[in-house]
Amino acid sequence: MPRKGSGLQAIIVPINGYSDGVVSHRPAQPPYAPCDPVLYLEKLAKKWMEESGRAEPGKVYVLDRLPAGYALFDKARSSGARDKYLFGHPTNQIFDSPNRFYPHFRFLMEHGQEGNCTCDACAAPAAPVPRSAAPAAARSSKGKGKMKAVEEGPVDEEGTPDVYATLMQELHRAGKLDVTITQVKSMDWRIEQAKLPRVMDKVLNQPSFIPRVGELVLWCRDIDGEIVFDSLTKEFKLGDINTQQSTGFPKWMCGVIAQVPDEEVQLGDLVTETEKQNAINVSGFRVECLPDPNDSDKGLSKQYSYIPLRQIRPLNFWQEILRGIPEDDLHPTIYHGLSVMASVCVIMPFRFKGTWPSCNVSCKGMFLGAELFYVGDTVRIMPDRGDPTLTDVLRIESIFIKWANLEFNADSIVNKDCAAYLNLHLVGHGYTLDEKRSYKGMILEPDDDTGRYPLGMEGYDRWYYMHRPESLLDCTFDRILGRCYEGNAMRLWSRQLVPTLSLGLQGVQAARLYSAENDQRIVDTGKIWFWGEHRAQCLDLGTLNGIEVGDRDPDRDPKLWREVLEVLDGETSHKDVHAKTPLSTAQKAPKSTFTPINSQSSLVASAMQQTSDSDGSISDNDLTKEKRERKQHGSDGDNEAGNDNEGVI
């Protein structure tokens, strides 16, 4: 509505849904107070309509709302007059008039996500939040220099601002929202942003068959001879190279990939140990035994080895690889791995978009059971129930969590647990090897520039489009079998002349059913999937690379980290925080007892890479002991390729 006294009926001007507004950029209340944004709505609408040539003489225009994430506050002068300020810009700049905000507003309306805004606010360096405008939790309490224990707005179990609940409430207020997800108060999120993009870029530029950090695999510590395929019994056994005779079954275990090689991995590494320039702790994979997700004892993680790729197989192929081995002879970790095959979590959520009461959160990747997928990967789509042949794949263009029919709970709060529908979707281009399932027999040709097919699709027969080339296929996560591996890799693993996409189909289906019936975290809820906050929680890990992770890290102190981040961001001074240093925190932390974990955010512990005993120091005896352990495991040092082994768990 126009302001009182205008005498004219305003014409509502709808704005588009894109915004870069940051809902956490808000002033202290008091001295600031929320106020009616009608002044901004009218002046922005008038100028926008005039500059776009749509304004008509004598008409009054008003925007339907401010861009999501922006909010107007006012503050009283000593004279009693009130000045208005607009908050929400991602650089923490504050606008004191509609005219100053207009260049940025117009850029949002006309360019959305494309290009870079050149307005004064965007061109300026990120500004610290003024002490007078800082959130109450970032200011000292009663002049004593201590932080308040509770942040303003929704928080998670660790006291960190709950970005999803905040955005969902903003969605309810605005009706429509499209914003970038930022979690500046979360150390986990900051480390993820710093490390994962580089890891993701490297992974998507190497063959799909290479195991990734955090994935579950079948592995054996030693192989005397080579793994051969018995065509009569359809079993994989150990074969003596000299006598060409079978010597029994490999001693397979299930483990988690903790480190990947620093050297290039080649196709031949799948079945033979090729010559490498470096020692095995640099040229091989570090694999750690997977502990029981139903047991608080996580000691099995301490059993690890650095091994070549030929001693590793995807866990999804467990039925084919383990065929013929008596169940009583299977290593306990095999059952541990099968128990977590119905687990799922997402990686790097980066965008929130919705129209009330539904919304989507787009993500860069996800873990599903044993495997890790990123946007850009190709995955295999399960066939219709009862069909034993798999022919279809999806090249992932987007991954998103979908909430539908959001509603407020009994406490008048809306959050990610308040939806009638929740699911994880993968959207992309669908292709098939079956011409009968194709779109008018349309053939997929290799890329004009590279001469190659999408990642993982090389080495197969002719690919066909499943739909019009400009269309996209939407699959829920439970229809995804696993990554699509290159045809030559599938041939070497299966020892078949013609690669088949169906390898592992029945095994994955059986494993997910086993997991739903044996993972106590699922059984206790009566559901069929375990939705984890992060990979360490999905696998119920206590340590990775010898470092305690997630909730089991005694040095984990989200409150301290938030205080440190506030100092780094200029929201408060170190004199106000009186924060403990990470070193002093580690010195006072008791040893972990590996108690069952809760739904906590992670990624920090595995990235910080600190090893400490009860008083935080590392003694000469500890170093001697570690050297002995490395020798026992066939290595004399940790993998030096740490840069690509951090930040995923």
XYZ file of C-alpha atoms in Angstrom:
649
model
C 0.000 0.000 0.000
C 1.202 3.549 -0.609
C 1.890 5.837 2.314
C -1.008 7.665 3.935
C -1.909 10.879 2.200
C -0.971 9.810 -1.305
C -4.617 9.563 -2.292
C -3.821 7.001 -5.001
C -4.254 3.269 -5.263
C -0.814 1.723 -5.774
C -0.025 -0.718 -8.556
C 1.800 -3.741 -7.130
C 5.063 -4.484 -8.945
C 6.243 -8.082 -8.367
C 9.987 -8.660 -8.150
C 11.812 -11.785 -9.259
C 12.780 -14.449 -6.752
C 16.549 -14.077 -6.858
C 18.362 -12.386 -3.975
C 21.778 -12.379 -2.351
C 20.360 -11.124 0.938
C 21.947 -12.486 4.105
C 19.390 -13.043 6.844
C 22.097 -13.147 9.534
C 23.098 -9.511 8.812
C 20.851 -7.783 11.311
C 21.352 -5.011 13.889
C 21.059 -5.181 17.641
C 17.563 -4.699 19.032
C 17.559 -2.203 20.749
C 18.586 0.425 19.729
C 17.335 -0.682 16.287
C 13.774 -1.827 15.620
C 12.103 -3.372 12.546
C 10.004 -0.874 10.584
C 7.582 -0.747 7.673
C 9.571 -0.850 4.388
C 6.895 1.002 2.389
C 9.261 3.966 1.773
C 11.757 1.640 0.048
C 9.009 -0.287 -1.743
C 7.586 2.876 -3.292
C 10.814 4.651 -4.224
C 12.466 1.508 -5.654
C 9.345 0.677 -7.673
C 9.019 4.222 -9.021
C 12.619 4.445 -10.168
C 12.650 0.908 -11.593
C 9.470 1.448 -13.593
C 10.710 4.815 -14.899
C 14.139 3.550 -15.971
C 12.640 0.485 -17.639
C 10.157 2.653 -19.590
C 7.078 1.034 -18.033
C 5.883 3.906 -15.833
C 2.648 5.703 -16.717
C 1.902 9.329 -15.740
C -0.111 9.728 -12.557
C 0.379 6.119 -11.441
C 1.833 5.079 -8.063
C 3.897 1.917 -7.966
C 4.981 -0.212 -5.023
C 7.073 -3.391 -4.918
C 5.352 -6.476 -3.594
C 8.270 -6.988 -1.167
C 11.961 -6.384 -0.607
C 14.429 -8.924 -2.018
C 14.615 -11.910 0.334
C 17.132 -11.542 3.130
C 16.919 -7.721 3.237
C 15.096 -5.972 6.071
C 14.543 -2.349 7.100
C 15.232 -1.107 10.629
C 15.082 2.321 12.203
C 16.963 3.964 15.069
C 15.959 6.981 17.155
C 18.019 10.141 17.282
C 18.312 12.180 20.469
C 15.740 14.546 18.967
C 13.213 11.751 18.646
C 13.372 11.470 14.847
C 14.085 8.007 13.482
C 16.611 7.150 10.759
C 16.019 4.129 8.534
C 18.695 1.598 7.540
C 18.495 -1.411 5.225
C 20.385 -4.552 6.311
C 21.124 -7.801 4.469
C 23.884 -7.067 1.941
C 26.446 -9.932 1.768
C 29.367 -7.568 2.424
C 27.654 -6.250 5.592
C 27.280 -2.798 4.017
C 24.308 -0.834 5.395
C 22.118 1.292 3.118
C 20.762 4.571 4.522
C 18.440 5.441 1.633
C 16.492 3.808 -1.210
C 18.629 5.704 -3.738
C 21.826 4.124 -2.394
C 20.266 0.659 -2.523
C 18.726 1.068 -5.975
C 21.835 0.177 -8.124
C 22.183 -3.136 -6.318
C 18.432 -3.765 -6.441
C 18.336 -3.179 -10.199
C 21.272 -5.537 -10.737
C 19.422 -8.292 -8.847
C 16.284 -7.764 -10.870
C 18.018 -7.703 -14.258
C 20.940 -10.095 -13.860
C 20.096 -12.470 -11.029
C 23.000 -14.905 -10.675
C 24.820 -13.812 -13.810
C 27.804 -11.466 -13.712
C 29.129 -9.280 -10.898
C 27.399 -6.260 -9.447
C 29.493 -3.075 -9.564
C 27.484 -0.962 -7.128
C 29.340 0.854 -4.350
C 28.372 -1.735 -1.742
C 29.603 -4.693 -3.809
C 32.786 -2.891 -4.848
C 33.656 -2.087 -1.238
C 35.579 -4.639 0.865
C 33.513 -6.722 3.258
C 32.720 -4.518 6.222
C 32.746 -5.650 9.833
C 29.400 -5.378 11.542
C 29.500 -2.187 13.680
C 29.388 -2.882 17.404
C 26.222 -0.845 17.649
C 24.677 -2.924 14.875
C 26.043 -6.339 15.842
C 23.700 -9.110 16.872
C 23.170 -9.236 20.618
C 25.047 -12.527 20.921
C 28.155 -10.871 19.458
C 28.230 -8.018 21.988
C 29.466 -8.054 25.543
C 26.909 -8.574 28.268
C 26.481 -5.902 30.962
C 29.946 -4.556 30.216
C 31.682 -7.602 31.705
C 33.274 -8.721 28.436
C 31.533 -12.115 28.386
C 29.589 -13.588 25.473
C 25.941 -14.446 25.791
C 25.406 -18.190 25.649
C 22.441 -18.105 23.277
C 22.480 -16.729 19.695
C 19.506 -14.845 18.326
C 17.234 -16.862 16.078
C 17.016 -20.651 15.596
C 20.125 -22.629 16.538
C 21.124 -26.279 16.190
C 22.150 -28.695 18.954
C 25.572 -27.069 19.218
C 24.284 -23.503 19.435
C 25.289 -22.656 15.856
C 22.690 -20.638 13.900
C 20.318 -23.044 12.121
C 20.407 -21.684 8.582
C 17.630 -23.975 7.335
C 15.138 -23.008 10.037
C 16.024 -19.332 9.503
C 15.510 -19.559 5.746
C 12.269 -21.504 6.110
C 10.897 -18.842 8.414
C 12.033 -16.170 5.962
C 10.310 -18.134 3.188
C 7.068 -18.111 5.158
C 7.342 -14.351 5.627
C 8.335 -13.521 2.042
C 6.308 -16.206 0.264
C 9.086 -16.745 -2.255
C 12.826 -17.079 -1.751
C 15.942 -17.781 -3.820
C 19.191 -17.189 -1.924
C 22.731 -18.483 -1.586
C 23.285 -20.474 1.606
C 25.958 -19.013 3.848
C 26.821 -20.258 7.332
C 29.413 -17.735 8.428
C 29.038 -18.725 12.095
C 29.916 -22.360 11.344
C 33.575 -23.371 11.324
C 32.539 -26.629 9.628
C 30.994 -24.722 6.727
C 34.000 -22.441 6.339
C 36.451 -25.332 6.157
C 34.181 -27.148 3.710
C 34.104 -24.076 1.460
C 37.882 -23.790 1.577
C 38.703 -27.419 0.776
C 35.938 -29.283 -1.010
C 35.759 -27.295 -4.281
C 39.372 -28.191 -5.067
C 38.819 -31.843 -4.128
C 35.666 -31.986 -6.242
C 37.413 -30.452 -9.238
C 40.209 -33.026 -9.096
C 37.849 -35.980 -8.676
C 35.718 -34.987 -11.667
C 38.811 -34.792 -13.854
C 39.939 -38.358 -13.215
C 38.388 -41.746 -14.099
C 35.238 -42.725 -12.255
C 36.666 -46.102 -11.159
C 39.151 -44.506 -8.720
C 37.932 -44.832 -5.106
C 37.236 -41.565 -3.270
C 37.859 -40.457 0.304
C 35.000 -41.591 2.536
C 33.838 -44.427 0.292
C 33.438 -47.994 1.519
C 35.327 -50.726 -0.323
C 36.241 -54.374 -0.136
C 39.980 -54.716 0.440
C 42.557 -57.284 1.402
C 45.797 -56.524 3.174
C 48.003 -58.874 1.184
C 47.700 -60.874 -2.027
C 50.014 -63.804 -2.677
C 49.691 -64.184 -6.426
C 46.796 -62.561 -8.255
C 43.013 -62.551 -8.141
C 41.614 -64.843 -10.837
C 38.099 -65.685 -11.977
C 36.920 -69.292 -11.998
C 34.589 -69.411 -14.994
C 33.061 -72.707 -13.838
C 32.110 -71.702 -10.298
C 31.812 -67.957 -11.049
C 34.085 -67.285 -8.058
C 37.036 -64.950 -7.554
C 40.010 -66.745 -6.039
C 43.725 -66.374 -5.504
C 45.857 -67.896 -8.237
C 49.515 -68.884 -8.200
C 51.212 -67.182 -11.131
C 53.709 -70.010 -11.619
C 51.500 -73.091 -11.202
C 48.304 -71.486 -12.500
C 46.492 -73.194 -9.632
C 43.947 -71.749 -7.215
C 45.203 -71.205 -3.666
C 41.911 -70.265 -1.988
C 39.961 -67.078 -1.492
C 41.366 -63.620 -0.784
C 40.836 -62.476 2.820
C 38.449 -59.660 2.070
C 37.529 -56.985 4.623
C 35.388 -53.862 4.438
C 37.027 -50.518 5.004
C 36.767 -46.797 4.431
C 39.086 -44.931 2.070
C 40.997 -42.510 4.311
C 43.627 -41.292 1.836
C 44.057 -41.458 -1.931
C 47.360 -41.620 -3.869
C 49.401 -38.592 -4.773
C 50.522 -40.394 -7.944
C 48.404 -40.847 -11.032
C 46.225 -43.971 -11.058
C 45.959 -45.928 -14.309
C 43.509 -48.513 -15.599
C 46.080 -51.293 -15.279
C 46.329 -50.650 -11.537
C 42.935 -52.327 -11.143
C 44.381 -55.821 -11.595
C 48.189 -55.525 -11.497
C 50.654 -53.673 -9.313
C 52.327 -51.268 -11.706
C 55.636 -49.569 -11.052
C 55.361 -46.371 -9.005
C 57.854 -43.626 -8.296
C 57.027 -43.321 -4.601
C 56.558 -45.614 -1.621
C 53.195 -47.250 -1.053
C 52.187 -44.659 1.567
C 52.231 -42.046 -1.224
C 51.326 -44.130 -4.282
C 48.692 -46.298 -2.568
C 45.361 -45.942 -0.786
C 45.060 -45.801 2.981
C 42.146 -48.061 3.934
C 40.875 -48.379 7.505
C 38.704 -51.196 8.834
C 35.090 -50.152 9.351
C 33.902 -50.486 12.960
C 30.478 -51.775 13.970
C 27.867 -48.980 13.706
C 25.905 -50.687 16.494
C 28.825 -50.750 18.954
C 30.483 -47.880 20.821
C 33.873 -49.608 20.501
C 35.558 -48.090 17.440
C 38.965 -49.726 17.881
C 38.806 -51.414 14.471
C 39.504 -48.062 12.808
C 43.067 -48.323 14.121
C 43.641 -51.298 11.812
C 44.715 -49.895 8.461
C 47.090 -50.436 5.583
C 48.435 -48.603 2.551
C 47.648 -50.823 -0.412
C 47.637 -50.655 -4.240
C 44.396 -50.405 -6.174
C 44.510 -54.053 -7.274
C 43.656 -55.068 -3.690
C 40.454 -52.988 -3.688
C 36.971 -53.634 -5.085
C 33.748 -51.549 -4.838
C 31.601 -52.709 -1.916
C 28.582 -52.558 -4.253
C 30.015 -55.675 -5.957
C 30.121 -57.679 -2.718
C 27.847 -60.513 -3.908
C 29.961 -61.171 -6.999
C 33.354 -60.763 -5.267
C 32.526 -62.844 -2.170
C 30.656 -65.618 -3.983
C 31.712 -69.034 -2.687
C 33.177 -67.844 0.616
C 31.352 -69.461 3.584
C 29.483 -66.898 5.686
C 31.338 -68.032 8.813
C 34.618 -67.116 7.107
C 33.596 -63.568 6.246
C 35.441 -60.869 8.164
C 33.186 -59.020 10.673
C 33.763 -55.725 8.857
C 31.836 -57.093 5.866
C 28.683 -57.112 7.981
C 29.549 -53.673 9.346
C 29.674 -52.341 5.803
C 26.379 -53.938 4.806
C 24.784 -52.445 7.916
C 25.320 -48.867 6.695
C 24.314 -49.337 3.056
C 20.961 -47.628 3.713
C 22.607 -44.385 4.843
C 22.594 -41.085 2.970
C 23.906 -37.540 3.471
C 24.537 -34.500 1.290
C 27.673 -32.415 0.737
C 28.037 -28.651 0.308
C 24.454 -27.320 0.317
C 24.735 -24.010 -1.515
C 21.324 -22.700 -2.561
C 17.888 -22.359 -0.967
C 14.915 -21.813 -3.246
C 11.225 -22.136 -2.648
C 7.666 -20.894 -2.775
C 5.808 -21.394 0.477
C 5.085 -24.060 1.660
C 7.719 -25.947 -0.382
C 11.443 -25.459 -0.869
C 14.590 -27.065 -2.294
C 18.183 -27.014 -1.057
C 20.706 -27.620 -3.851
C 23.922 -29.482 -3.008
C 27.236 -30.196 -4.723
C 27.334 -33.891 -3.851
C 26.068 -36.758 -1.722
C 27.043 -40.057 -0.144
C 24.692 -42.958 -0.828
C 25.548 -46.219 0.902
C 29.125 -47.037 -0.076
C 29.702 -44.359 -2.707
C 30.182 -40.631 -3.243
C 28.614 -38.711 -6.147
C 29.184 -35.143 -7.269
C 27.272 -32.986 -9.715
C 28.928 -33.971 -13.013
C 29.145 -37.685 -12.196
C 27.224 -40.347 -14.088
C 25.198 -42.813 -11.994
C 23.351 -46.017 -12.777
C 19.553 -46.028 -12.480
C 17.892 -49.147 -11.080
C 15.523 -50.928 -13.476
C 11.876 -51.527 -12.726
C 11.241 -53.942 -9.890
C 11.897 -57.524 -10.953
C 13.926 -56.608 -14.039
C 17.446 -58.103 -13.676
C 18.990 -56.000 -16.446
C 20.170 -52.431 -15.918
C 20.539 -50.262 -19.019
C 19.985 -46.646 -17.942
C 22.251 -43.961 -16.495
C 21.883 -40.352 -15.351
C 24.513 -37.665 -15.799
C 23.910 -35.497 -12.736
C 23.155 -31.832 -13.364
C 21.774 -31.060 -9.912
C 21.224 -32.663 -6.506
C 18.658 -31.196 -4.145
C 16.685 -31.943 -1.003
C 12.995 -31.246 -1.473
C 10.650 -30.279 1.343
C 6.922 -29.974 0.605
C 3.958 -28.837 2.700
C 6.017 -27.156 5.416
C 4.080 -26.232 8.530
C 4.737 -24.767 11.954
C 5.181 -27.166 14.868
C 3.663 -26.898 18.338
C 6.297 -24.334 19.326
C 5.382 -22.082 16.362
C 8.666 -22.957 14.656
C 9.148 -24.187 11.120
C 12.301 -26.172 10.348
C 13.540 -29.099 8.272
C 11.584 -31.564 10.436
C 8.253 -29.859 9.766
C 7.481 -31.132 6.261
C 4.896 -33.623 5.101
C 7.246 -34.647 2.271
C 11.019 -34.928 2.322
C 13.138 -36.528 -0.369
C 16.467 -36.252 -2.151
C 16.390 -35.797 -5.926
C 19.010 -36.133 -8.650
C 18.247 -34.373 -11.934
C 20.163 -34.610 -15.175
C 20.348 -36.087 -18.654
C 19.257 -39.700 -18.995
C 20.920 -42.147 -21.387
C 20.364 -45.815 -22.132
C 22.070 -48.747 -23.848
C 18.668 -50.125 -24.855
C 17.406 -48.648 -28.116
C 13.875 -49.714 -27.192
C 13.987 -47.385 -24.190
C 15.405 -44.474 -26.178
C 13.813 -41.289 -27.460
C 13.125 -41.990 -31.152
C 16.388 -43.933 -31.418
C 18.398 -40.718 -30.975
C 22.090 -41.553 -30.531
C 24.405 -39.724 -28.131
C 27.547 -38.631 -29.937
C 30.893 -37.964 -28.178
C 31.695 -34.373 -27.256
C 32.810 -32.327 -30.266
C 35.759 -30.789 -28.427
C 37.098 -33.753 -26.432
C 35.813 -36.660 -28.521
C 34.747 -38.326 -25.281
C 31.534 -39.339 -23.555
C 30.531 -37.993 -20.121
C 32.474 -39.206 -17.063
C 32.120 -42.959 -16.532
C 30.396 -43.660 -19.860
C 33.449 -44.575 -21.970
C 33.932 -48.149 -23.158
C 30.318 -49.226 -23.672
C 28.214 -49.907 -26.729
C 26.131 -47.212 -28.324
C 24.399 -44.746 -25.980
C 20.926 -43.355 -26.700
C 19.002 -40.403 -25.306
C 16.168 -41.429 -22.983
C 14.317 -38.162 -23.684
C 14.584 -35.009 -25.759
C 18.150 -33.636 -25.512
C 16.932 -30.370 -23.998
C 14.881 -32.149 -21.308
C 16.013 -33.415 -17.912
C 15.238 -36.597 -15.998
C 14.339 -36.457 -12.282
C 15.157 -39.466 -10.059
C 14.744 -39.892 -6.327
C 17.908 -41.097 -4.587
C 16.572 -44.586 -3.806
C 16.461 -45.353 -7.535
C 20.218 -44.835 -7.885
C 22.360 -47.964 -7.776
C 25.814 -46.382 -7.792
C 28.377 -44.660 -9.960
C 28.731 -45.630 -13.586
C 32.268 -46.942 -14.004
C 34.134 -46.969 -17.305
C 33.443 -50.040 -19.453
C 37.085 -51.170 -19.409
C 37.105 -51.068 -15.615
C 33.911 -53.135 -15.455
C 35.473 -55.663 -17.814
C 38.579 -56.038 -15.663
C 36.597 -56.349 -12.430
C 34.023 -58.823 -13.782
C 36.429 -60.642 -16.143
C 33.726 -60.503 -18.791
C 34.316 -59.620 -22.437
C 31.319 -57.284 -22.576
C 30.837 -54.818 -19.706
C 27.479 -54.857 -18.001
C 25.827 -52.062 -16.044
C 23.990 -54.681 -13.978
C 27.078 -55.625 -11.955
C 26.207 -55.216 -8.275
C 22.458 -54.720 -8.825
C 21.186 -57.587 -6.678
C 23.917 -57.048 -4.120
C 23.021 -53.405 -3.501
C 19.320 -54.227 -3.249
C 20.037 -56.971 -0.707
C 22.477 -54.784 1.224
C 19.980 -51.931 1.614
C 17.399 -54.365 2.959
C 19.994 -55.845 5.339
C 20.924 -52.351 6.524
C 17.324 -51.353 7.198
C 16.933 -54.464 9.346
C 20.296 -54.350 11.147
C 21.388 -50.725 11.556
C 19.940 -50.017 14.991
C 19.682 -46.304 14.189
C 17.160 -47.214 11.471
C 15.431 -49.977 13.399
C 14.766 -47.652 16.336
C 12.957 -45.147 14.109
C 10.943 -47.667 12.131
C 12.151 -46.170 8.839
C 14.174 -47.683 5.982
C 16.934 -45.052 5.577
C 19.363 -43.333 7.905
C 19.703 -39.635 7.039
C 23.031 -38.429 8.390
C 24.278 -34.896 8.915
C 27.662 -35.906 7.498
C 29.646 -38.953 6.369
C 31.285 -39.637 9.733
C 27.832 -39.932 11.263
C 26.519 -42.166 8.469
C 29.361 -44.638 9.079
C 29.365 -43.992 12.840
C 33.124 -43.415 12.723
C 35.162 -42.618 15.792
C 38.369 -41.734 13.987
C 39.694 -41.204 10.478
C 43.397 -41.030 9.713
C 43.940 -41.458 13.442
C 42.020 -38.262 14.216
C 38.844 -38.317 16.297
C 36.022 -36.904 14.181
C 32.694 -35.207 14.678
C 31.112 -35.439 18.103
C 33.844 -37.782 19.313
C 36.551 -35.156 19.010
C 37.365 -34.006 22.594
C 38.719 -30.741 21.159
C 35.481 -29.922 19.360
C 34.195 -26.634 20.790
C 31.693 -24.929 18.454
C 31.066 -22.137 20.978
C 34.771 -21.262 21.034
C 34.940 -21.445 17.235
C 32.017 -19.035 16.900
C 33.740 -16.611 19.246
C 36.963 -16.846 17.239
C 35.066 -16.299 13.978
C 33.424 -13.200 15.404
C 36.866 -11.789 16.176
C 38.149 -12.655 12.698
C 35.083 -11.048 11.110
C 35.450 -7.901 13.189
C 32.118 -8.380 14.950
C 33.754 -8.181 18.365
C 37.235 -7.761 19.783
C 39.512 -10.340 21.325
C 39.327 -8.378 24.572
C 35.582 -9.010 24.719
C 35.840 -12.690 23.898
C 38.561 -13.775 26.342
C 38.475 -16.982 24.323
C 40.540 -20.019 25.053
C 43.012 -20.886 22.315
C 42.658 -24.238 20.515
C 45.879 -25.341 22.219
C 44.629 -24.627 25.728
C 41.359 -26.356 24.856
C 43.216 -29.457 23.740
C 45.285 -29.472 26.935
C 42.183 -29.581 29.090
C 40.172 -32.038 26.997
C 39.688 -35.538 28.388
C 40.254 -38.551 26.219
C 37.254 -39.612 24.220
C 35.288 -42.600 25.411
C 33.595 -43.034 22.010
C 30.090 -42.608 23.315
C 27.297 -42.808 20.729
C 27.155 -39.691 18.548
C 24.263 -37.323 17.995
C 23.193 -35.415 14.909
C 26.124 -32.980 14.863
C 27.701 -31.073 12.015
C 31.235 -32.215 11.091
C 34.149 -31.712 8.707
C 36.262 -29.749 11.178
C 37.997 -32.549 13.055
C 39.241 -34.447 10.033
C 40.488 -31.234 8.459
C 42.367 -29.886 11.488
C 44.594 -32.985 11.605
C 45.706 -32.828 15.254
C 46.889 -35.860 17.235
C 47.087 -35.451 20.981
C 47.081 -37.469 24.191
C 45.175 -36.491 27.321
C 47.224 -33.364 28.020
C 47.472 -32.244 24.406
C 51.177 -32.967 23.936
C 52.978 -35.498 21.749
C 55.796 -37.319 23.472
C 58.845 -39.077 22.067
C 57.303 -42.372 23.198
C 54.190 -41.569 21.148
C 56.286 -40.913 18.052
C 58.254 -44.136 18.562
C 55.019 -46.071 18.997
C 53.567 -44.550 15.801
C 56.667 -45.485 13.847
C 56.350 -49.085 15.075
C 52.704 -49.138 14.002
C 53.606 -47.838 10.555
C 56.194 -50.544 10.096
C 53.663 -53.169 11.157
C 51.307 -51.852 8.490
C 53.913 -51.838 5.772
C 54.524 -48.093 5.688
C 57.108 -45.726 7.107
C 55.154 -42.484 7.012
C 51.789 -40.957 6.434
C 50.575 -40.240 2.942
C 52.077 -36.929 1.887
C 49.116 -36.301 -0.410
C 47.127 -34.783 2.415
C 45.885 -31.865 0.345
C 43.431 -34.092 -1.507
C 42.481 -36.201 1.511
C 40.922 -33.529 3.721
C 37.525 -32.042 4.262
C 35.261 -34.731 2.819
C 34.279 -36.567 5.992
